[in-house]
Short mmCIF file of C-alpha atoms in Angstrom, two decimals:
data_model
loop_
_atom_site.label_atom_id
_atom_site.label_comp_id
_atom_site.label_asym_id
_atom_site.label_seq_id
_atom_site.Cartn_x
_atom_site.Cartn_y
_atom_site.Cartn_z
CA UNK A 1 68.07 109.75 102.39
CA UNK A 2 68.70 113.61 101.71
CA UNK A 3 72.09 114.42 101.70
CA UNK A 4 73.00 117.74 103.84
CA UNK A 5 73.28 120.85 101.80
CA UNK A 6 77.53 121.95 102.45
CA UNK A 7 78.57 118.34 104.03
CA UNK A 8 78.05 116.36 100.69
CA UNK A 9 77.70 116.53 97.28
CA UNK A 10 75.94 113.66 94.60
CA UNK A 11 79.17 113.60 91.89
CA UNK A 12 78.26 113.05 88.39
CA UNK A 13 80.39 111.82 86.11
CA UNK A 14 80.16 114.44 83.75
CA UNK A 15 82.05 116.57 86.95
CA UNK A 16 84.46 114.31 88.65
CA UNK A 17 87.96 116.60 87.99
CA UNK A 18 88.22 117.48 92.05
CA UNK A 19 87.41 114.35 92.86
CA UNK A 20 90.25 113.24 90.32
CA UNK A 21 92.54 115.82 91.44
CA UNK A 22 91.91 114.74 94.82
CA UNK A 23 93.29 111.64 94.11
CA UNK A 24 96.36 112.68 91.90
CA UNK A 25 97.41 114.28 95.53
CA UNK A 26 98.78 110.25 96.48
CA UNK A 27 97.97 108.50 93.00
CA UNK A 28 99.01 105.11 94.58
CA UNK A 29 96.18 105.22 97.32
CA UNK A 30 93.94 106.94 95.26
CA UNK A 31 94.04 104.53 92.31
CA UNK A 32 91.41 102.55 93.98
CA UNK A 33 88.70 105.56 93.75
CA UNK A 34 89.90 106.95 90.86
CA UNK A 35 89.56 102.94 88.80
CA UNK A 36 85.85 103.00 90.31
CA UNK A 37 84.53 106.49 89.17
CA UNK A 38 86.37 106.22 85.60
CA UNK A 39 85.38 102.40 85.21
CA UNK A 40 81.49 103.59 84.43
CA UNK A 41 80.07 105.76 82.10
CA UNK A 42 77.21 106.31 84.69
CA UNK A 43 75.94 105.18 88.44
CA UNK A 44 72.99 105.91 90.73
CA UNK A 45 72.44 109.41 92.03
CA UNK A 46 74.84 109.13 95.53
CA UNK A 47 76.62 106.36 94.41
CA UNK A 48 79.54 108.73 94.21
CA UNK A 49 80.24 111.89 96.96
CA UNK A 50 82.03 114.48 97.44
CA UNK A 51 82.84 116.10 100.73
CA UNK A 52 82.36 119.56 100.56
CA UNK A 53 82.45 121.11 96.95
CA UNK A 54 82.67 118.93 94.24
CA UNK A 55 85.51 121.65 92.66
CA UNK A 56 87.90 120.82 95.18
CA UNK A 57 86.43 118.33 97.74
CA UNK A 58 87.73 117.74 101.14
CA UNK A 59 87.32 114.29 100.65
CA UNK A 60 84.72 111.73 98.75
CA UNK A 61 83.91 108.14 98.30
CA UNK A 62 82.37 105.30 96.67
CA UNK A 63 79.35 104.24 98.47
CA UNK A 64 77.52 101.44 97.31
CA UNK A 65 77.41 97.66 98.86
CA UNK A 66 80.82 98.67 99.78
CA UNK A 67 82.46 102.01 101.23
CA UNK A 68 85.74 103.08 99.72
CA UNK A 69 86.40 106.70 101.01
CA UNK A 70 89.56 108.94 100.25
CA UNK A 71 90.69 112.03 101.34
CA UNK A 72 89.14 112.16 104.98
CA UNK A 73 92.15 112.02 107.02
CA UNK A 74 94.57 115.14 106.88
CA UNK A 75 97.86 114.82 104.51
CA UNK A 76 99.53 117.64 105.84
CA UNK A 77 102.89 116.89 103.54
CA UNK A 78 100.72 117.16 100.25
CA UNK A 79 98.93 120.30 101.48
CA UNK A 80 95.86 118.76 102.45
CA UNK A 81 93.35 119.48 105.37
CA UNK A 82 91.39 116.40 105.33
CA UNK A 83 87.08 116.55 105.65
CA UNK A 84 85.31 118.20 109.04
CA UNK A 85 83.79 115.85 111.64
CA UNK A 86 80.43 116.55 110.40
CA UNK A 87 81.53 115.74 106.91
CA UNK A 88 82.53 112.72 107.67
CA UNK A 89 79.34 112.33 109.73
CA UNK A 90 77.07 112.70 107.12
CA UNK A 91 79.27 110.63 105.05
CA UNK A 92 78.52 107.32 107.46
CA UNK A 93 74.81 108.44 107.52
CA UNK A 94 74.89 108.32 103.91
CA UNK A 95 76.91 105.27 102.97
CA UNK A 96 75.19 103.06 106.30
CA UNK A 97 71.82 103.06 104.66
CA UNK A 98 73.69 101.78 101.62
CA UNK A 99 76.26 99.13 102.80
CA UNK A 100 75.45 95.49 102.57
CA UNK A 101 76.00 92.49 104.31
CA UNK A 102 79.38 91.22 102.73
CA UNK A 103 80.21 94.33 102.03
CA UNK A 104 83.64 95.98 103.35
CA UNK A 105 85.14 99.12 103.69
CA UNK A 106 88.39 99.63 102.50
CA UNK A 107 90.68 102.08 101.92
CA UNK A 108 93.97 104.22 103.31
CA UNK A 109 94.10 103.25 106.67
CA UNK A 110 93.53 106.82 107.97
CA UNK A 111 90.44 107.51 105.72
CA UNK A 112 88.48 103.69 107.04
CA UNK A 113 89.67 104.86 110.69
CA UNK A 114 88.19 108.45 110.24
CA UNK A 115 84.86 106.92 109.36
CA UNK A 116 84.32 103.75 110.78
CA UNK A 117 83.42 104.97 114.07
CA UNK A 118 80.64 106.82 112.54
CA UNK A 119 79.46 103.74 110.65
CA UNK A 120 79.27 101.93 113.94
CA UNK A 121 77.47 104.54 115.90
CA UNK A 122 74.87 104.19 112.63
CA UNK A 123 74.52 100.48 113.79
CA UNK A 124 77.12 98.80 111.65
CA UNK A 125 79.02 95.59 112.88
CA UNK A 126 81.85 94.56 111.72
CA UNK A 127 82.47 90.66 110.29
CA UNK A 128 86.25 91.82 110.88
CA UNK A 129 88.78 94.14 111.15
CA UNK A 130 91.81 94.59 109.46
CA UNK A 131 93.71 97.72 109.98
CA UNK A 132 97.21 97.12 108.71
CA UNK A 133 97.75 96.03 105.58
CA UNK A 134 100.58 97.62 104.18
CA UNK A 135 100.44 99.35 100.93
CA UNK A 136 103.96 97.97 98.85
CA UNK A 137 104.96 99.72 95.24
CA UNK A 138 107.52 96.84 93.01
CA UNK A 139 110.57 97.85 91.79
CA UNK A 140 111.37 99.55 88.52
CA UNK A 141 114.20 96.79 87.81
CA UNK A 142 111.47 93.99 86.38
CA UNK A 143 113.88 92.97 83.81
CA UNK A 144 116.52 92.01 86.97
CA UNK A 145 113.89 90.69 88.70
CA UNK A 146 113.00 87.80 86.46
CA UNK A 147 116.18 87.02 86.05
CA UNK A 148 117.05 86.05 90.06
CA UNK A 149 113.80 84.61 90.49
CA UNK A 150 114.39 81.97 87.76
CA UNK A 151 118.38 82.08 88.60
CA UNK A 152 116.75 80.97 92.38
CA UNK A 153 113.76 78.49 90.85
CA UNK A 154 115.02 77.10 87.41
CA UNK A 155 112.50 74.09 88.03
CA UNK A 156 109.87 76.32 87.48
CA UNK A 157 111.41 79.09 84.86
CA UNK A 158 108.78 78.15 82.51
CA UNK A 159 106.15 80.45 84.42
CA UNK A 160 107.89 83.63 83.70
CA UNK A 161 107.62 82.60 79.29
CA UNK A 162 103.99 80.73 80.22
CA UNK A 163 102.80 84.02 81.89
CA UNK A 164 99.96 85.75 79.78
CA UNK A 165 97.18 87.76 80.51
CA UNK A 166 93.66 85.41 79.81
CA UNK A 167 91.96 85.67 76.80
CA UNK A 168 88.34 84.89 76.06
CA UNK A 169 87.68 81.14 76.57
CA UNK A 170 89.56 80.87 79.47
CA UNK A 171 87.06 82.28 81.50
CA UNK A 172 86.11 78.39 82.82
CA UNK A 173 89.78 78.09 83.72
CA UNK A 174 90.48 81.37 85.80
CA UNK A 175 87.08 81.68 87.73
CA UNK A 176 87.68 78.79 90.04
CA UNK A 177 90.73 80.13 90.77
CA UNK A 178 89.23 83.79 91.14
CA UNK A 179 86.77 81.99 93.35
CA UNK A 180 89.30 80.10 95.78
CA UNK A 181 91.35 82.88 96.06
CA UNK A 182 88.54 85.16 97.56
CA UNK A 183 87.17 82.41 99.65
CA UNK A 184 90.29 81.87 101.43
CA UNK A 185 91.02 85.64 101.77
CA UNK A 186 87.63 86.85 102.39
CA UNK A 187 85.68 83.39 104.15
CA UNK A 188 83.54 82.99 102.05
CA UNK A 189 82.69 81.48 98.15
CA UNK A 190 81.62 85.19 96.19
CA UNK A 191 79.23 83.16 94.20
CA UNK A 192 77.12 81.99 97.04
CA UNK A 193 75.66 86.22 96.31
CA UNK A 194 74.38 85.35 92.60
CA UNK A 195 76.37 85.86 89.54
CA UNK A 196 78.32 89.21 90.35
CA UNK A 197 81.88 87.91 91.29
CA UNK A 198 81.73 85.83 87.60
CA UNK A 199 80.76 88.90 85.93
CA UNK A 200 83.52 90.51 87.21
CA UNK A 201 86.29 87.69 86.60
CA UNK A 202 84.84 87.67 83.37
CA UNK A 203 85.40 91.69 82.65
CA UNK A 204 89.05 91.31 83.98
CA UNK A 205 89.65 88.40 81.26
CA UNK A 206 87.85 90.42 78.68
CA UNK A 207 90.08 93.75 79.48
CA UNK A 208 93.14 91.50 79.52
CA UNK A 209 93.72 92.40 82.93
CA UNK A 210 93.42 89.39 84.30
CA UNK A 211 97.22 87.42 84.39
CA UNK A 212 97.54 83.19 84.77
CA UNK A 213 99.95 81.01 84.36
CA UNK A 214 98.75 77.95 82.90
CA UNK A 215 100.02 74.19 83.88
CA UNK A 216 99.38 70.53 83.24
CA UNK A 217 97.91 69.49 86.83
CA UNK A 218 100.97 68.68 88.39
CA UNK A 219 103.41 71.59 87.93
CA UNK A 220 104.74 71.22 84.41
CA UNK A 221 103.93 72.97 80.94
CA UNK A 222 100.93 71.89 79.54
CA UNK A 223 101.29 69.29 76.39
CA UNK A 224 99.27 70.06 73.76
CA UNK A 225 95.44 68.53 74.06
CA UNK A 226 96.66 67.54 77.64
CA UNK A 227 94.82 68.96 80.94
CA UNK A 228 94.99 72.39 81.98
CA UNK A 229 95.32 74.39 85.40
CA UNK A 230 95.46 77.52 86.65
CA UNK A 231 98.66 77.44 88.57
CA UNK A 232 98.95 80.74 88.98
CA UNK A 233 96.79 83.99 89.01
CA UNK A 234 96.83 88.04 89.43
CA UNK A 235 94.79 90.59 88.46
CA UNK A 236 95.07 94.28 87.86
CA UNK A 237 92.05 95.54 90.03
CA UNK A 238 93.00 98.97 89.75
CA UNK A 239 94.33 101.03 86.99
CA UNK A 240 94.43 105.24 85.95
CA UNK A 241 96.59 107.31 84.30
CA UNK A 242 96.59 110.58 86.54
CA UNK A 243 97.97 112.91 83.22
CA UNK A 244 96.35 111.03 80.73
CA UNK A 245 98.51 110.17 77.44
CA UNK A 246 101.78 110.81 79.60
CA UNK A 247 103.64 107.63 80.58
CA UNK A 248 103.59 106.64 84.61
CA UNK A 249 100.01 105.62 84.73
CA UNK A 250 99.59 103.25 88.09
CA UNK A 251 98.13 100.00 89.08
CA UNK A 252 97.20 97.92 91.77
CA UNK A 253 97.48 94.25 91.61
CA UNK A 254 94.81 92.07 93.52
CA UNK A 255 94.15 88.67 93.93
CA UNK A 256 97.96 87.50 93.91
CA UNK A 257 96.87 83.33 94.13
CA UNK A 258 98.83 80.32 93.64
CA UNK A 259 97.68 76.37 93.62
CA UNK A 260 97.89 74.77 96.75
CA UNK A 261 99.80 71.76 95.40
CA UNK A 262 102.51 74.25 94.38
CA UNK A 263 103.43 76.62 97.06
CA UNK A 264 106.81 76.39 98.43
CA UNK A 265 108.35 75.92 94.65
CA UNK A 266 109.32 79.34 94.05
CA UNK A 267 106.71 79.72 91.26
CA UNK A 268 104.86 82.74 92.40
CA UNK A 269 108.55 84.45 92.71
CA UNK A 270 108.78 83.81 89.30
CA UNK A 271 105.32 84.22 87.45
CA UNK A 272 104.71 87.38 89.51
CA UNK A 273 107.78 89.17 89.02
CA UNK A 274 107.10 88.77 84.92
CA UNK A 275 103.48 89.76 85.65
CA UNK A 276 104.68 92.90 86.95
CA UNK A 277 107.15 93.37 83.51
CA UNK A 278 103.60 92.06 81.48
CA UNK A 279 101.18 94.87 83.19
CA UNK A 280 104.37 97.58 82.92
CA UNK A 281 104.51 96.69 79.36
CA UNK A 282 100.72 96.77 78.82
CA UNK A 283 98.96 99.14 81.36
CA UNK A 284 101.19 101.74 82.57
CA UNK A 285 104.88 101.99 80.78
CA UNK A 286 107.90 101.65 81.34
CA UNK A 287 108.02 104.22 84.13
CA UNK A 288 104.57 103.38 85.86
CA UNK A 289 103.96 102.56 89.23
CA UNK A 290 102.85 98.74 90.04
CA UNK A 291 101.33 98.26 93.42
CA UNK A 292 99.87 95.85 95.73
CA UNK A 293 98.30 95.85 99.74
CA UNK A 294 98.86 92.68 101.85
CA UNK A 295 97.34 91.54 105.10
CA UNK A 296 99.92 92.09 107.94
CA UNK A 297 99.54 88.39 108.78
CA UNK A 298 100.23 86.35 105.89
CA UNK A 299 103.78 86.21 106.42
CA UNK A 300 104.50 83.96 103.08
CA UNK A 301 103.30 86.91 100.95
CA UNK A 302 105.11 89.44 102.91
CA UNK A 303 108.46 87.28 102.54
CA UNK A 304 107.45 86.72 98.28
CA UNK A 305 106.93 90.78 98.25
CA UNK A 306 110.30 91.08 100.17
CA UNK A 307 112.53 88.81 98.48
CA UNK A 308 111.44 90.57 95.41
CA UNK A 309 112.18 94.16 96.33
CA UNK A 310 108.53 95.38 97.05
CA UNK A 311 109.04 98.63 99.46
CA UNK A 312 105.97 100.00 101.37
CA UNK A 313 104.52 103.07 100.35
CA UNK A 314 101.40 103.42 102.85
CA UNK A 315 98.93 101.41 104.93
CA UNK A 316 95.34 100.19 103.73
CA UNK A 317 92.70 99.16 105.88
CA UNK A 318 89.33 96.93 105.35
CA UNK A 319 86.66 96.37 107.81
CA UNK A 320 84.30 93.14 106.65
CA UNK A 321 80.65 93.85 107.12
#
């Protein structure tokens, strides 16, 4: 499909600083768009857009087998106007020829909203909607916050020392956790698709940005030569440094799972809140920003974020194709 002349513009990644700078204007939501177009070296013609001139876009996106847009929506505070309607027009046009079934799009809130409508006039259905789920930033005191959670949960205090980010040869142990994590958030098992979803656990493990805490079966350390579990997982799915060698790069954590057999112990209070010290310490210093978004119904993982001093910073939004 031709893409209008003046509505939108293929990005290369040779040229990607206004898209960039676009997304330094709210570096927490834009980390998401920023991770995707630094993450490859190159991508298909289209695969990247930008709204308007690529120099200083009124808005682009992502648009493969999923749609993440930015920028669409007005942010009047940070001095910007947001894309036209017939931007975002040809944006939908653009991105509905190229969305797939299990696909999503996701995003700030505001930026989904602005082109959903669009996508559905193009003939798009949504699988389902979810259009709060609020965008939460951890605090800076990590070092306090290990401390109360195993001062509240000393049964399980071991997590916060067992946390570690998975090395090579773990692979085996994390992707059935990767894989019953997304199943019971998304509804459906990612490997059903081919071998995609274990490519991608396997890049997380192999940039050490995947984190696990490690058990013998039933909730205890593992012995040495015993069995071992995945008791607990997180991953940084987003990461970028808006002023690069300057400390305060930011990240987004995804697929926050624990074990079944060991909700309710207080262990995800613990491992998570020395995950967050672990990805400060190796992603984004001392001064970075460590984020998260949650579905406005799962009330357990709103009270974990809560009780650990989480404080919202925005609202996502995905739509399941």
């Amino acid at each position: 499909m031709r893409i209008p002349a003046r509505h939108l513009t293929c990005v290369a990644p040779a040229h990607t600083g206004g898209l960039l700078a676009l997304c330094a204007l709210d570096p927490v939501s834009g980390v998401c768009l920023a991770q995707q177009v630094g993450r490859w070296r190159s991508w298909n013609d289209g695969d990247v857009v930008a709204l308007g001139r690529p120099a200083r876009p009124a808005g682009a996106a992502w648009a493969t087998g999923s749609l993440l847009p930015f920028g669409l929506a007005p942010r009047p505070g940070l001095g910007h106007d947001g894309a036209a309607r017939r931007q975002v027009q040809a944006l939908a046009e653009h991105a509905g020829a190229r969305l797939t079934r299990n696909g999503s799009v996701y995003g700030p809130a505001a930026d989904v909203a602005a082109v959903w409508p669009h996508l559905a006039d193009c003939g798009l259905r949504s699988r389902e909607e979810r259009w709060v789920q609020p965008l939460l930033v951890a605090p800076q005191e990590t070092g306090a916050l290990i401390r109360d959670a195993v001062r509240r949960h000393p049964a399980v205090g071991w997590a916060a020392e067992s946390l570690h980010a998975a090395t090579l040869g773990e692979e085996e142990l994390v992707l059935p956790a990767s894989i019953d994590m997304f199943t019971g958030e998304v509804g459906y098992d990612p490997t059903s698709a081919g071998g995609a979803y274990a490519r991608h656990v396997n890049w997380l493990v192999a940039a050490r940005r995947s984190y696990i805490v490690v058990d013998d079966g039933e909730g205890h350390p593992p012995l040495p030569g015993g069995p071992r579990r995945v008791a607990f997982k997180v991953d940084v799915g987003a990461l970028w440094n808006p002023v690069p060698g300057r400390e305060g790069g930011v990240a987004q954590l995804t697929g926050v799972w624990t074990r079944s057999d060991l909700r309710g112990r207080g262990l995800a209070s613990v491992a998570l809140a020395a995950a967050i010290e672990a990805v400060r310490a190796r992603h984004v210093g001392a001064r970075g920003t460590v984020s998260l978004y949650v579905n406005d119904f799962n009330t357990a993982a709103l009270g974990l974020y809560g009780r650990l001093g989480f404080e919202r910073a925005g609202t996502f939004a995905t739509v399941l194709l």
